[in-house]
């Protein structure tokens, strides 16, 4: 059969278990296999004679087979094959006396044993690599790697009594020297799983290379007798070529495989780019990565594919940016309403806010769609910038939609924006005496104003919405999930999945009318039922929470493409933004509003009872002063078995945490309660499992029993709670009815309670830096002194401790993002899809490869200037198309 990069692995592999295991790693086609890169290359295997063997250290040697036997295993099903080999000739070449060793193989498949018996027949010459051990006083190799050598390369043929010459048998190497070079050279190591080993991954990829090059054949049947004798029927039924590599050094030097592979794998990079950067052909790079002759070849090949990724991604981004300008958009030149809104604000805008609002105003006035990324520190005032942009759209007679990732955040945006717009009249009439008393960091009064306006709407009844700019849209009541709040200028419509059906229908009808309005929505905006025929602006809040397809669904609902503003508070370094968001204009909002004080951050070892006690006493003091405190835990609750063990004996012994031993006793008791049900969390290198994560249920129970919090009401908030519960919990927390909120990371994004001055993060050593920075940003929003306590069980000097020290040492999101990239890599920072599977960038490193990215962007720009449609670079055009539509790489969903 004809093999191409799009050929599925299931069509060339008979073992469905291995096909499934590869699929779980994202390897579905031959192309996926070739781009499943090893993360390192193993050191070459040293050549040693048997008398030089070191137990437990891998070695390679050549030998002749003295004898071989197959023994059925009576105790368990299967067979044991034993072969005795002698390295006499090889040992002489190393000036050492020869010795004997035993090779042992176990298998329950008769076909595999028969195949091995043919290869290890008496008198055969083999090259062996494996790890020696000792059994019953004899040197032994269990399941070593073997390669057969063609007769005539060793002792005289007359010494091989009993050798049966089989003309159909294909040998792995023509000479002993060639076999030793192949078996001892560096071997790539892949990220494996419990279902498939790195060695089996390597075998599968090598077979794909053989098949593409035309030197291998597919394995159509399940039985070894059905396969050509040039194929190796793997013990697990997989595929492999003759041996474990596609060709020996002589074949490589003759370009037998490389030439065939080049015919099947055309190069993607333009020839001029490849030559000027001294890069390998794509086929040569794949061969040197998966079957390297030496480490230098491997590194050069990895560098080639890394540059290819940079060039394809930058070409796609630049082409996307150019294509956007061909689309038609609704120009929004009306800025009068926007300017009145800015004048009505009870606080002055920062210089950065004014500059970005002006830039957005210029972009939105054009006839092609704006595409802008707004990155701002937590609390830097991105919402005000977004409202100004939406008012420019509404003031021009169009619609705008703000999409938030959670219902809690959407409702908060709705209340805040509605209150902001209610204050616009105060500028012209001067009838808002309370405006000067409002704080720029305390939207509580604004929210109350919105609720008051909504109540007025309830009293007045239903108001006409036929002319929304002149009339206020009334709400049916706060209890029914109202669609929009009263404003004298623009209705603000709320649309969430948790709304009651009647309210949802009203919101959808208002949006479908096409009248100028601002729509605040959750994922409900991506549904087919949402229609906004006059949509001019889409604002995406916390862009990393949404995927490309979701955002595109809004952009393609109408014939006219809306302007796009995506916002994020997740710190992203400029180099990362240039790579992942290169198709967008980027604005950085780094200046914080006046009055905000820095958050003081402390790392608190959990086993330090005295420090824990001081922390809780401090929090109680802030609560008594009318402030609030968050307590964040990574888990909702323990498993059923743990929940059933209502062991509070430890809690009663805690006292006031002045005794460090007391807190350690409680921690040990809590750990014992959950250890049985918590999943094992191995570090991957044999290290003992880490203690189980704290849960909301556990911490709420333990803290509420402490004397420091006697008389203080606690509330809990998790993703399992329904929408009504979430609303009530947040309202009680903001009002002070429950001043301590124990929650999961559901509060990470957008939750804004100005009175919150303390946050305690349990298991902080298990979070990423960006997430810790986001969580810390939930406090310090009311202009008061604020504190963040990072509870850690990390070892001193370890990587987790170093991450926490970064958070403790700076409030600068850019520095934190840079450190996060260096600690975890771009994939984890920008989204789960970045680190494998769907990601199109598998080798490019945002921090270390800045120069590569910049060079690729410059060359891609010159290429597109001369050939915008890439008509002269067909392969590159195909790669760019695959990158754009097949991978969520530069705008990914987490």
PDB file of N, CA and C in Angstrom, residues 1 10-16 109 111 217-228 231-234 236-239:
ATOM      1  N   UNK A   1       0.831  -1.189   0.000  1.00  0.00           N
ATOM      2  CA  UNK A   1       0.000   0.000   0.000  1.00  0.00           C
ATOM      3  C   UNK A   1       0.869   1.243   0.000  1.00  0.00           C
ATOM      4  N   UNK A  10      -3.550   2.968  12.347  1.00  0.00           N
ATOM      5  CA  UNK A  10      -4.354   1.743  12.415  1.00  0.00           C
ATOM      6  C   UNK A  10      -4.314   0.957  11.111  1.00  0.00           C
ATOM      7  N   UNK A  11      -4.000   1.633   9.991  1.00  0.00           N
ATOM      8  CA  UNK A  11      -3.962   0.926   8.712  1.00  0.00           C
ATOM      9  C   UNK A  11      -2.640   0.212   8.474  1.00  0.00           C
ATOM     10  N   UNK A  12      -1.624   0.508   9.266  1.00  0.00           N
ATOM     11  CA  UNK A  12      -0.334  -0.163   9.087  1.00  0.00           C
ATOM     12  C   UNK A  12       0.066  -0.962  10.323  1.00  0.00           C
ATOM     13  N   UNK A  13      -0.767  -0.952  11.366  1.00  0.00           N
ATOM     14  CA  UNK A  13      -0.482  -1.711  12.581  1.00  0.00           C
ATOM     15  C   UNK A  13      -1.639  -2.656  12.861  1.00  0.00           C
ATOM     16  N   UNK A  14      -1.316  -3.882  13.172  1.00  0.00           N
ATOM     17  CA  UNK A  14      -2.363  -4.860  13.466  1.00  0.00           C
ATOM     18  C   UNK A  14      -2.718  -4.907  14.945  1.00  0.00           C
ATOM     19  N   UNK A  15      -1.820  -4.437  15.780  1.00  0.00           N
ATOM     20  CA  UNK A  15      -2.076  -4.488  17.223  1.00  0.00           C
ATOM     21  C   UNK A  15      -2.913  -3.292  17.639  1.00  0.00           C
ATOM     22  N   UNK A  16      -4.186  -3.508  17.912  1.00  0.00           N
ATOM     23  CA  UNK A  16      -5.088  -2.421  18.265  1.00  0.00           C
ATOM     24  C   UNK A  16      -4.733  -1.816  19.619  1.00  0.00           C
ATOM     25  N   UNK A 109       3.475 -15.897  23.525  1.00  0.00           N
ATOM     26  CA  UNK A 109       3.107 -16.043  22.122  1.00  0.00           C
ATOM     27  C   UNK A 109       4.081 -16.979  21.419  1.00  0.00           C
ATOM     28  N   UNK A 111       4.317 -17.633  18.257  1.00  0.00           N
ATOM     29  CA  UNK A 111       4.862 -17.095  17.013  1.00  0.00           C
ATOM     30  C   UNK A 111       6.099 -16.240  17.281  1.00  0.00           C
ATOM     31  N   UNK A 217       7.623  -2.683   4.775  1.00  0.00           N
ATOM     32  CA  UNK A 217       6.326  -3.119   4.297  1.00  0.00           C
ATOM     33  C   UNK A 217       5.350  -3.102   5.445  1.00  0.00           C
ATOM     34  N   UNK A 218       4.061  -2.965   5.104  1.00  0.00           N
ATOM     35  CA  UNK A 218       3.067  -3.007   6.151  1.00  0.00           C
ATOM     36  C   UNK A 218       2.821  -4.433   6.587  1.00  0.00           C
ATOM     37  N   UNK A 219       2.230  -4.594   7.724  1.00  0.00           N
ATOM     38  CA  UNK A 219       1.977  -5.911   8.304  1.00  0.00           C
ATOM     39  C   UNK A 219       0.483  -6.174   8.238  1.00  0.00           C
ATOM     40  N   UNK A 220       0.005  -6.901   7.183  1.00  0.00           N
ATOM     41  CA  UNK A 220      -1.434  -7.006   6.985  1.00  0.00           C
ATOM     42  C   UNK A 220      -2.129  -7.951   7.925  1.00  0.00           C
ATOM     43  N   UNK A 221      -1.429  -8.985   8.397  1.00  0.00           N
ATOM     44  CA  UNK A 221      -2.097 -10.001   9.193  1.00  0.00           C
ATOM     45  C   UNK A 221      -1.667  -9.997  10.623  1.00  0.00           C
ATOM     46  N   UNK A 222      -2.214 -10.888  11.430  1.00  0.00           N
ATOM     47  CA  UNK A 222      -1.873 -10.980  12.839  1.00  0.00           C
ATOM     48  C   UNK A 222      -0.830 -12.045  13.094  1.00  0.00           C
ATOM     49  N   UNK A 223      -0.739 -13.024  12.241  1.00  0.00           N
ATOM     50  CA  UNK A 223       0.186 -14.141  12.474  1.00  0.00           C
ATOM     51  C   UNK A 223       1.515 -13.857  11.827  1.00  0.00           C
ATOM     52  N   UNK A 224       2.570 -14.327  12.462  1.00  0.00           N
ATOM     53  CA  UNK A 224       3.900 -14.109  11.918  1.00  0.00           C
ATOM     54  C   UNK A 224       4.070 -14.808  10.585  1.00  0.00           C
ATOM     55  N   UNK A 225       3.391 -15.942  10.386  1.00  0.00           N
ATOM     56  CA  UNK A 225       3.538 -16.686   9.146  1.00  0.00           C
ATOM     57  C   UNK A 225       2.943 -15.958   7.962  1.00  0.00           C
ATOM     58  N   UNK A 226       2.060 -14.972   8.242  1.00  0.00           N
ATOM     59  CA  UNK A 226       1.447 -14.223   7.156  1.00  0.00           C
ATOM     60  C   UNK A 226       2.325 -13.056   6.711  1.00  0.00           C
ATOM     61  N   UNK A 227       3.335 -12.712   7.521  1.00  0.00           N
ATOM     62  CA  UNK A 227       4.144 -11.532   7.230  1.00  0.00           C
ATOM     63  C   UNK A 227       5.381 -11.917   6.459  1.00  0.00           C
ATOM     64  N   UNK A 228       5.893 -11.022   5.628  1.00  0.00           N
ATOM     65  CA  UNK A 228       7.166 -11.274   4.967  1.00  0.00           C
ATOM     66  C   UNK A 228       8.254 -11.463   6.006  1.00  0.00           C
ATOM     67  N   UNK A 231      10.018  -8.647   7.992  1.00  0.00           N
ATOM     68  CA  UNK A 231       9.378  -7.929   9.078  1.00  0.00           C
ATOM     69  C   UNK A 231       9.612  -8.640  10.383  1.00  0.00           C
ATOM     70  N   UNK A 232       9.656  -7.869  11.432  1.00  0.00           N
ATOM     71  CA  UNK A 232       9.827  -8.412  12.775  1.00  0.00           C
ATOM     72  C   UNK A 232       8.489  -8.399  13.493  1.00  0.00           C
ATOM     73  N   UNK A 233       7.853  -9.565  13.731  1.00  0.00           N
ATOM     74  CA  UNK A 233       6.599  -9.564  14.484  1.00  0.00           C
ATOM     75  C   UNK A 233       6.870  -9.330  15.953  1.00  0.00           C
ATOM     76  N   UNK A 234       6.566  -8.129  16.424  1.00  0.00           N
ATOM     77  CA  UNK A 234       6.840  -7.792  17.805  1.00  0.00           C
ATOM     78  C   UNK A 234       6.059  -8.693  18.737  1.00  0.00           C
ATOM     79  N   UNK A 236       4.298  -7.947  21.168  1.00  0.00           N
ATOM     80  CA  UNK A 236       2.959  -7.469  21.450  1.00  0.00           C
ATOM     81  C   UNK A 236       2.132  -7.283  20.188  1.00  0.00           C
ATOM     82  N   UNK A 237       2.668  -7.772  19.063  1.00  0.00           N
ATOM     83  CA  UNK A 237       1.897  -7.701  17.838  1.00  0.00           C
ATOM     84  C   UNK A 237       2.027  -6.400  17.097  1.00  0.00           C
ATOM     85  N   UNK A 238       3.011  -5.578  17.448  1.00  0.00           N
ATOM     86  CA  UNK A 238       3.182  -4.298  16.780  1.00  0.00           C
ATOM     87  C   UNK A 238       3.946  -4.455  15.490  1.00  0.00           C
ATOM     88  N   UNK A 239       4.535  -3.390  15.009  1.00  0.00           N
ATOM     89  CA  UNK A 239       5.284  -3.442  13.777  1.00  0.00           C
ATOM     90  C   UNK A 239       6.693  -2.981  14.030  1.00  0.00           C
TER      91      UNK A 239
END
